[in-house]
PDB file of C-alpha atoms and ligand atoms in Angstrom:
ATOM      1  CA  UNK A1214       0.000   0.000   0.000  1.00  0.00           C
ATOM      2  CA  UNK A1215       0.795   3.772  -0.457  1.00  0.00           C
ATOM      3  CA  UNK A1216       0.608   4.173   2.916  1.00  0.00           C
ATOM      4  CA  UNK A1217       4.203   2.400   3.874  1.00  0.00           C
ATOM      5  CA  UNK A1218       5.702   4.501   1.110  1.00  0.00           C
ATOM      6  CA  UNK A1219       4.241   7.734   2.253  1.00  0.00           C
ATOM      7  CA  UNK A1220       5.288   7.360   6.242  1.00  0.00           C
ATOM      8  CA  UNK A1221       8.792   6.413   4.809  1.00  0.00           C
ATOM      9  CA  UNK A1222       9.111   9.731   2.648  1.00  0.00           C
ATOM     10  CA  UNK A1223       7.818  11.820   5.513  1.00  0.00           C
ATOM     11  CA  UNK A1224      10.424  10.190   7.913  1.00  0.00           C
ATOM     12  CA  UNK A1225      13.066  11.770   5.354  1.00  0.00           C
ATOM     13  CA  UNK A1226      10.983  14.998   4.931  1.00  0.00           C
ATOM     14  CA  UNK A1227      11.009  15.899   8.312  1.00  0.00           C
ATOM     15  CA  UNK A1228      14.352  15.512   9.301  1.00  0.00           C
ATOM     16  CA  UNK A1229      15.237  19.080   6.551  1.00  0.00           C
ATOM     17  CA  UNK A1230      12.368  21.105   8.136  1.00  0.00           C
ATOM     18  CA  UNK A1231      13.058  23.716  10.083  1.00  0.00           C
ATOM     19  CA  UNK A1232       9.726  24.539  11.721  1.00  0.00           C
ATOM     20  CA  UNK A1233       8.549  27.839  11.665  1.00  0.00           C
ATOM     21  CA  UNK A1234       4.971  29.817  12.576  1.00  0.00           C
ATOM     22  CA  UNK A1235       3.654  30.734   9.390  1.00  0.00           C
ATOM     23  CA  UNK A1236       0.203  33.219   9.661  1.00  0.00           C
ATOM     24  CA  UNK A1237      -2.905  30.878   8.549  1.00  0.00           C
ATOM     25  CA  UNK A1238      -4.281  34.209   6.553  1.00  0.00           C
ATOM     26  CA  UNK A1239      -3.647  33.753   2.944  1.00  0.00           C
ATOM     27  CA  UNK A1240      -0.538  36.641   2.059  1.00  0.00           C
ATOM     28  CA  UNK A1241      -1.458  37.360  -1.416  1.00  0.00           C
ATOM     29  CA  UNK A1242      -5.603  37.241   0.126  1.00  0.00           C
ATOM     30  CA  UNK A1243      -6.162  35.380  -2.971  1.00  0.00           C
ATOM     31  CA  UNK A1244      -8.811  32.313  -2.861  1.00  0.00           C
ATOM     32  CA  UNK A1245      -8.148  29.724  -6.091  1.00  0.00           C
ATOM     33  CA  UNK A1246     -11.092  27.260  -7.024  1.00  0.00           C
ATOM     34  CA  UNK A1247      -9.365  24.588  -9.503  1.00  0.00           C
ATOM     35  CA  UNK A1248      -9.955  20.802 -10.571  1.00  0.00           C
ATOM     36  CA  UNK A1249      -8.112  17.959  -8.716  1.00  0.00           C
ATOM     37  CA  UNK A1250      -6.223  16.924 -11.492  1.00  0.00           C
ATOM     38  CA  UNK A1251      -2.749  15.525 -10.906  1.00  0.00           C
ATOM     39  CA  UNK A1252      -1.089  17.114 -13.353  1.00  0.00           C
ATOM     40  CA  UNK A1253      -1.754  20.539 -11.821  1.00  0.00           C
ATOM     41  CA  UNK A1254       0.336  19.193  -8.337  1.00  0.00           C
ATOM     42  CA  UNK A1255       2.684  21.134  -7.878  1.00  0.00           C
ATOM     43  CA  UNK A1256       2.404  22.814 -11.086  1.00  0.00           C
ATOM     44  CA  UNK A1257      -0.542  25.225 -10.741  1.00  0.00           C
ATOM     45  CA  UNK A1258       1.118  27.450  -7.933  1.00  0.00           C
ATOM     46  CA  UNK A1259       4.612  27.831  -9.596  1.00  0.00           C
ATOM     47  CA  UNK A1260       2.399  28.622 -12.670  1.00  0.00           C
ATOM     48  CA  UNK A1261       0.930  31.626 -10.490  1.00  0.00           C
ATOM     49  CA  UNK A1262       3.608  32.542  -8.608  1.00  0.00           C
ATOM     50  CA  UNK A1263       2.283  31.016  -5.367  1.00  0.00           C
ATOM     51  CA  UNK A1264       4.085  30.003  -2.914  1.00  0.00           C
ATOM     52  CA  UNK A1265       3.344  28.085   0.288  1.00  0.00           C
ATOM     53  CA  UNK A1266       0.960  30.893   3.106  1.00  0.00           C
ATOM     54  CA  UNK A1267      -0.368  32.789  -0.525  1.00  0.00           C
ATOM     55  CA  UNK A1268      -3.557  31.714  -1.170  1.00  0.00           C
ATOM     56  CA  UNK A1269      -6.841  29.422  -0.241  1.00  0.00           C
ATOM     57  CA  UNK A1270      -6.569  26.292  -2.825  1.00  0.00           C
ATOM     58  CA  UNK A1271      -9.803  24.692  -3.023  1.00  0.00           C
ATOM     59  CA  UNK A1272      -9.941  21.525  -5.545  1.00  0.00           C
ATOM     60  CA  UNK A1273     -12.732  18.897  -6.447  1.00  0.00           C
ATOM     61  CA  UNK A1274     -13.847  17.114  -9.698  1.00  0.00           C
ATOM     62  CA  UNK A1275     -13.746  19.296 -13.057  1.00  0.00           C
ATOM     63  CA  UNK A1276     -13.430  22.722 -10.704  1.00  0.00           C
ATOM     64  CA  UNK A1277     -17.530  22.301 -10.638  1.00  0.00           C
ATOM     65  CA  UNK A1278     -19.533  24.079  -7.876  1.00  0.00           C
ATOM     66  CA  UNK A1279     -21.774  21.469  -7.110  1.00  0.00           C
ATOM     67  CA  UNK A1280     -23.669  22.399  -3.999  1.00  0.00           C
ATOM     68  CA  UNK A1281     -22.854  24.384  -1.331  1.00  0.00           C
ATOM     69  CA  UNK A1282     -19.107  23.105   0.133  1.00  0.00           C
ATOM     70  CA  UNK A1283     -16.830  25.450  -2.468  1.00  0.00           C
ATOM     71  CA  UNK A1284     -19.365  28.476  -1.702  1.00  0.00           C
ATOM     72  CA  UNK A1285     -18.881  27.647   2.110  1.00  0.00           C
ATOM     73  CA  UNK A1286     -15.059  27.566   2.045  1.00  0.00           C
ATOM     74  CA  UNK A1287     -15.181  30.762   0.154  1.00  0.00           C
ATOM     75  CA  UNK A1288     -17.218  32.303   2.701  1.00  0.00           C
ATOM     76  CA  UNK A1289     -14.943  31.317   5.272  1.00  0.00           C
ATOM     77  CA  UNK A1290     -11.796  32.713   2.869  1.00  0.00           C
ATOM     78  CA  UNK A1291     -13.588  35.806   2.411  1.00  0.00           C
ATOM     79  CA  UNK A1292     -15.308  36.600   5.566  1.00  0.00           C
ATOM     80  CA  UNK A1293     -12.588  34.821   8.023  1.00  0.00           C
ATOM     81  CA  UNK A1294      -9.254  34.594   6.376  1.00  0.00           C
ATOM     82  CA  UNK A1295      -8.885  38.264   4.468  1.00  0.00           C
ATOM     83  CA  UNK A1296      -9.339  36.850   0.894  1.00  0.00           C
ATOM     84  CA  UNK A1297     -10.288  39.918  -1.514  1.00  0.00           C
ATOM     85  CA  UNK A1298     -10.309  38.321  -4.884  1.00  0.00           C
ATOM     86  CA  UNK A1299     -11.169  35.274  -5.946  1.00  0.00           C
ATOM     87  CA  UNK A1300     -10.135  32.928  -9.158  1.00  0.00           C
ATOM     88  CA  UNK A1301     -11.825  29.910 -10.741  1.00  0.00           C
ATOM     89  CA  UNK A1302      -8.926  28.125 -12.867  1.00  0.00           C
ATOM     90  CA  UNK A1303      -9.726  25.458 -14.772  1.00  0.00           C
ATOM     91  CA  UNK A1304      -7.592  23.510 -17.294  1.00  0.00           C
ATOM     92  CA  UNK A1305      -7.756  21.711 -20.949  1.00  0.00           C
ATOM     93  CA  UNK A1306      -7.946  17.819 -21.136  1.00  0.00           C
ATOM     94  CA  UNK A1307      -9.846  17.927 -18.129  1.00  0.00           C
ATOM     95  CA  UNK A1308     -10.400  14.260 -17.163  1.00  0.00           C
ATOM     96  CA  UNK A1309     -13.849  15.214 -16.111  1.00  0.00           C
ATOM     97  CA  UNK A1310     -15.090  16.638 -19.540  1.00  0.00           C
ATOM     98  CA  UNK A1311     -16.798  14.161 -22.154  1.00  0.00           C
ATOM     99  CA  UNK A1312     -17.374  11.799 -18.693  1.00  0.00           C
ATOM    100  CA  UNK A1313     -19.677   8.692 -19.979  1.00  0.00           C
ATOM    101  CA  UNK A1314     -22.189   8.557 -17.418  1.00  0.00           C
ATOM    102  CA  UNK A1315     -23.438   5.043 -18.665  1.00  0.00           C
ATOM    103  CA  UNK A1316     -19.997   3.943 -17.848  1.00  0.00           C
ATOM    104  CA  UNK A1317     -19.634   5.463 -14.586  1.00  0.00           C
ATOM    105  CA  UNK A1318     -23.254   4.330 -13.432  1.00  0.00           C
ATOM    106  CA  UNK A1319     -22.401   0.510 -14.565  1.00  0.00           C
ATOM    107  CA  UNK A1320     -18.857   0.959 -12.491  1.00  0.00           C
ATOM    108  CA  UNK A1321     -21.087   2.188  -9.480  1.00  0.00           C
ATOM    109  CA  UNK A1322     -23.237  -0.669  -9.823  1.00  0.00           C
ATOM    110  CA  UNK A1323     -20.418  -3.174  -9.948  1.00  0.00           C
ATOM    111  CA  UNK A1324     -19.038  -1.998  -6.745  1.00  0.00           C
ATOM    112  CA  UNK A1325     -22.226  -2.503  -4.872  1.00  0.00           C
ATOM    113  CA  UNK A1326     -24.035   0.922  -5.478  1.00  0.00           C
ATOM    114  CA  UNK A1327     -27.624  -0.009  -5.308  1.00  0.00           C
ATOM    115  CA  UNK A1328     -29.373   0.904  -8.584  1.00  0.00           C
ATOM    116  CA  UNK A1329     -31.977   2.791  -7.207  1.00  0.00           C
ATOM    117  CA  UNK A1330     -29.342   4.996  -5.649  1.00  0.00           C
ATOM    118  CA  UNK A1331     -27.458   5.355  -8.968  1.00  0.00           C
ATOM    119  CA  UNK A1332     -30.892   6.069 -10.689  1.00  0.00           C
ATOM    120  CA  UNK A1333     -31.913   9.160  -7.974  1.00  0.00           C
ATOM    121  CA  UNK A1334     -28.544  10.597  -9.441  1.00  0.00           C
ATOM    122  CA  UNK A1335     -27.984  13.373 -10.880  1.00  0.00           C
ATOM    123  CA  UNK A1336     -24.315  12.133 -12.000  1.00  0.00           C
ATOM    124  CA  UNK A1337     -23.082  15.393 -13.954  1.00  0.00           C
ATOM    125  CA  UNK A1338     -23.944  17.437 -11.440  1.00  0.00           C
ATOM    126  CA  UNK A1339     -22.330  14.970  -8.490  1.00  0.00           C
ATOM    127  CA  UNK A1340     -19.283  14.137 -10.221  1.00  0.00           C
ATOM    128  CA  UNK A1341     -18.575  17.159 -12.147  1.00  0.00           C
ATOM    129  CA  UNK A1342     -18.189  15.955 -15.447  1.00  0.00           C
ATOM    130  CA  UNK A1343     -18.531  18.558 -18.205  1.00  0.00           C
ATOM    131  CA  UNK A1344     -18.648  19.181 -21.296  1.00  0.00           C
ATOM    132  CA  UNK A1345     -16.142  21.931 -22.305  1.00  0.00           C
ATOM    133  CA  UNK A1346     -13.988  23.347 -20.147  1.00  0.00           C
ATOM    134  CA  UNK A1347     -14.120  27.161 -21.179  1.00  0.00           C
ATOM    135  CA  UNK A1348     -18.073  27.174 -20.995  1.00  0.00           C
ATOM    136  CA  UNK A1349     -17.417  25.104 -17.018  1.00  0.00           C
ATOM    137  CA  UNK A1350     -15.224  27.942 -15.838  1.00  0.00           C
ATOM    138  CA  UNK A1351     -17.186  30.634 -17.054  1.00  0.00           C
ATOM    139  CA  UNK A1352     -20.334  28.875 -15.528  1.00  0.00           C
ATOM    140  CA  UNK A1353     -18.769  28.517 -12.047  1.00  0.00           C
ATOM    141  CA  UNK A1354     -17.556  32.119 -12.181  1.00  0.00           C
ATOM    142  CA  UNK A1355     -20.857  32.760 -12.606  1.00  0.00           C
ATOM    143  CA  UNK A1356     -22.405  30.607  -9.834  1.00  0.00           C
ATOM    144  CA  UNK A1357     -19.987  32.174  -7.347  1.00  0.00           C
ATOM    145  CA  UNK A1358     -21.024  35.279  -8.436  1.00  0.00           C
ATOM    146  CA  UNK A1359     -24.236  34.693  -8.124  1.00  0.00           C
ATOM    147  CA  UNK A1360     -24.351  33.878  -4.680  1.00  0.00           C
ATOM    148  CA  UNK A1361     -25.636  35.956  -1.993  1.00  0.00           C
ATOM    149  CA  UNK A1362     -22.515  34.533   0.473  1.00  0.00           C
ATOM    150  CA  UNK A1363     -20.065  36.267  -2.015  1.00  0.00           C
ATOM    151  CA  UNK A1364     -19.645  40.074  -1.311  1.00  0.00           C
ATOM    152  CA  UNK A1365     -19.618  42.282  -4.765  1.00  0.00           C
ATOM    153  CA  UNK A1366     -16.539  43.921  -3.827  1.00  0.00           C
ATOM    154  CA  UNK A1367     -14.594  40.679  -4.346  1.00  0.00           C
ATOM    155  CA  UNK A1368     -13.708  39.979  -7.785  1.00  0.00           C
ATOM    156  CA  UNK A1369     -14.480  36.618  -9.420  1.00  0.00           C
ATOM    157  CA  UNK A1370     -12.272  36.010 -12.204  1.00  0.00           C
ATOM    158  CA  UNK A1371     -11.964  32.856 -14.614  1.00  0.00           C
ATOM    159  CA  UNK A1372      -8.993  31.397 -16.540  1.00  0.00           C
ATOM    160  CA  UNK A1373      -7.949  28.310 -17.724  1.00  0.00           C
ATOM    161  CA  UNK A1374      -4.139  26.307 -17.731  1.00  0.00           C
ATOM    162  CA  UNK A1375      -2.834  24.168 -19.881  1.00  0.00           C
ATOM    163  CA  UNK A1376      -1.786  21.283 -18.101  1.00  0.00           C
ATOM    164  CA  UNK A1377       1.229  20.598 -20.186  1.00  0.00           C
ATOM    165  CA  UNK A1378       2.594  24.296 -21.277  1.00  0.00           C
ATOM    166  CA  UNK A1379       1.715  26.261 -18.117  1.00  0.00           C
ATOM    167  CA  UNK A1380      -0.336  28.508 -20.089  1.00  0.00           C
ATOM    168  CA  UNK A1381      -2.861  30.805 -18.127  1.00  0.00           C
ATOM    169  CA  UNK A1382      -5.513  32.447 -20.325  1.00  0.00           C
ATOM    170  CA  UNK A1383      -8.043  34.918 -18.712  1.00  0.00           C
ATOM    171  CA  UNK A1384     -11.827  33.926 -19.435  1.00  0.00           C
ATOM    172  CA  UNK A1385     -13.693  36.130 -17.108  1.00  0.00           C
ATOM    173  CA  UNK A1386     -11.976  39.552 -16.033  1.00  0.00           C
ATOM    174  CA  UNK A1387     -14.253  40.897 -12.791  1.00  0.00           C
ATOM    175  CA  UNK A1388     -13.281  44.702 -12.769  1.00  0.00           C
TER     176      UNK A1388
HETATM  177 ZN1   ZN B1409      -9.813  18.432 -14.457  1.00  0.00          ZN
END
C-alpha cells in the first residue's frame, strides 16, 4: 500500500524542516477554485507565482460548484481569512469533460451501489463531469457570483491552464 511509502518519505521529509509559525491568513488574500487533477500538483502554484501561506486552494472534480461546500469555504476565505479576490482556474484535457455517465453508473453498480441509488442521481452534477472546459469555468464564475454569500466587492475572475505548457488564459476579467 501507499501508505508504507508515504510514512517512509515523511520520515526523510522531516528531518530538513526547520519549523517555523507561518500566519494561517492567505498573504497574497487570494482564494483559487481549480480541478483535482494531478497534473496541476505542484504545477498550478509555480504557474501563479504562489508560494506556500499565498492563497486558499480549493480543488474537487472538473473545478464544478456542485452544492454548497466550495461556496462555504469561500465564505470562510472571504469573511474569516482576508481573501479579496477570488479565481476559478480550470484547465484543458480535463479528465472530467466528455465523462460517460453510462460507464460510470455501470462501475457504481459493480461496486455494490444499489441501482436505485445510482438512478436518484444526478451524475453530472455529483461528479462534475462537463462538457467543455471554457463554458465550465465561465459557468462557475458565474455561480460564485451569483451567490448571496459572495460580497460584490470581491472579484471573481476565470482562466484556464494548460496542463502541459503552463499557459494561463483569462476567461472572465471581474473589474
Ligand atoms: Zn480536471
Amino acid at each position: 500500500m501507499m501508505l508504507d511509502e508515504v510514512l517512509k518519505a515523511n520520515k526523510n521529509f522531516v528531518k530538513d524542516i526547520e519549523p517555523k509559525k507561518m500566519s494561517h491568513m492567505p498573504q497574497k488574500k487570494l482564494a483559487i477554485v481549480t480541478c483535482m487533477d494531478t497534473r496541476l500538483t505542484g504545477f498550478l502554484e509555480p504557474a501563479m507565482g504562489i508560494g506556500r501561506g499565498d492563497a486558499k486552494i480549493i480543488k474537487n472534480a472538473g473545478n464544478t460548484i456542485v452544492d454548497r461546500d466550495v461556496i462555504r469555504s469561500l465564505a470562510a476565505a472571504v469573511y474569516a481569512l482576508g481573501v479579496e479576490e477570488i479565481m476559478v482556474v480550470g484547465h484543458y484535457d480535463c479528465g472530467m469533460a466528455n465523462v460517460d455517465p453510462e460507464k460510470i453508473n455501470a462501475a457504481m453498480m459493480d461496486r455494490g451501489v444499489s441501482p436505485k441509488t445510482v438512478e436518484d442521481l444526478d451524475l453530472k452534477e455529483w461528479i462534475g463531469a462537463i462538457d467543455n472546459e471554457e463554458e465550465n469555468v465561465v459557468q462557475n464564475v458565474k455561480k460564485i457570483r451569483g451567490s448571496p454569500f459572495i460580497p460584490s466587492d470581491v472579484p471573481v475572475h476565470g482562466l484556464i491552464i494548460d496542463p502541459y505548457q503552463g499557459t494561463l488564459e483569462v476567461l472572465v476579467e471581474d473589474k
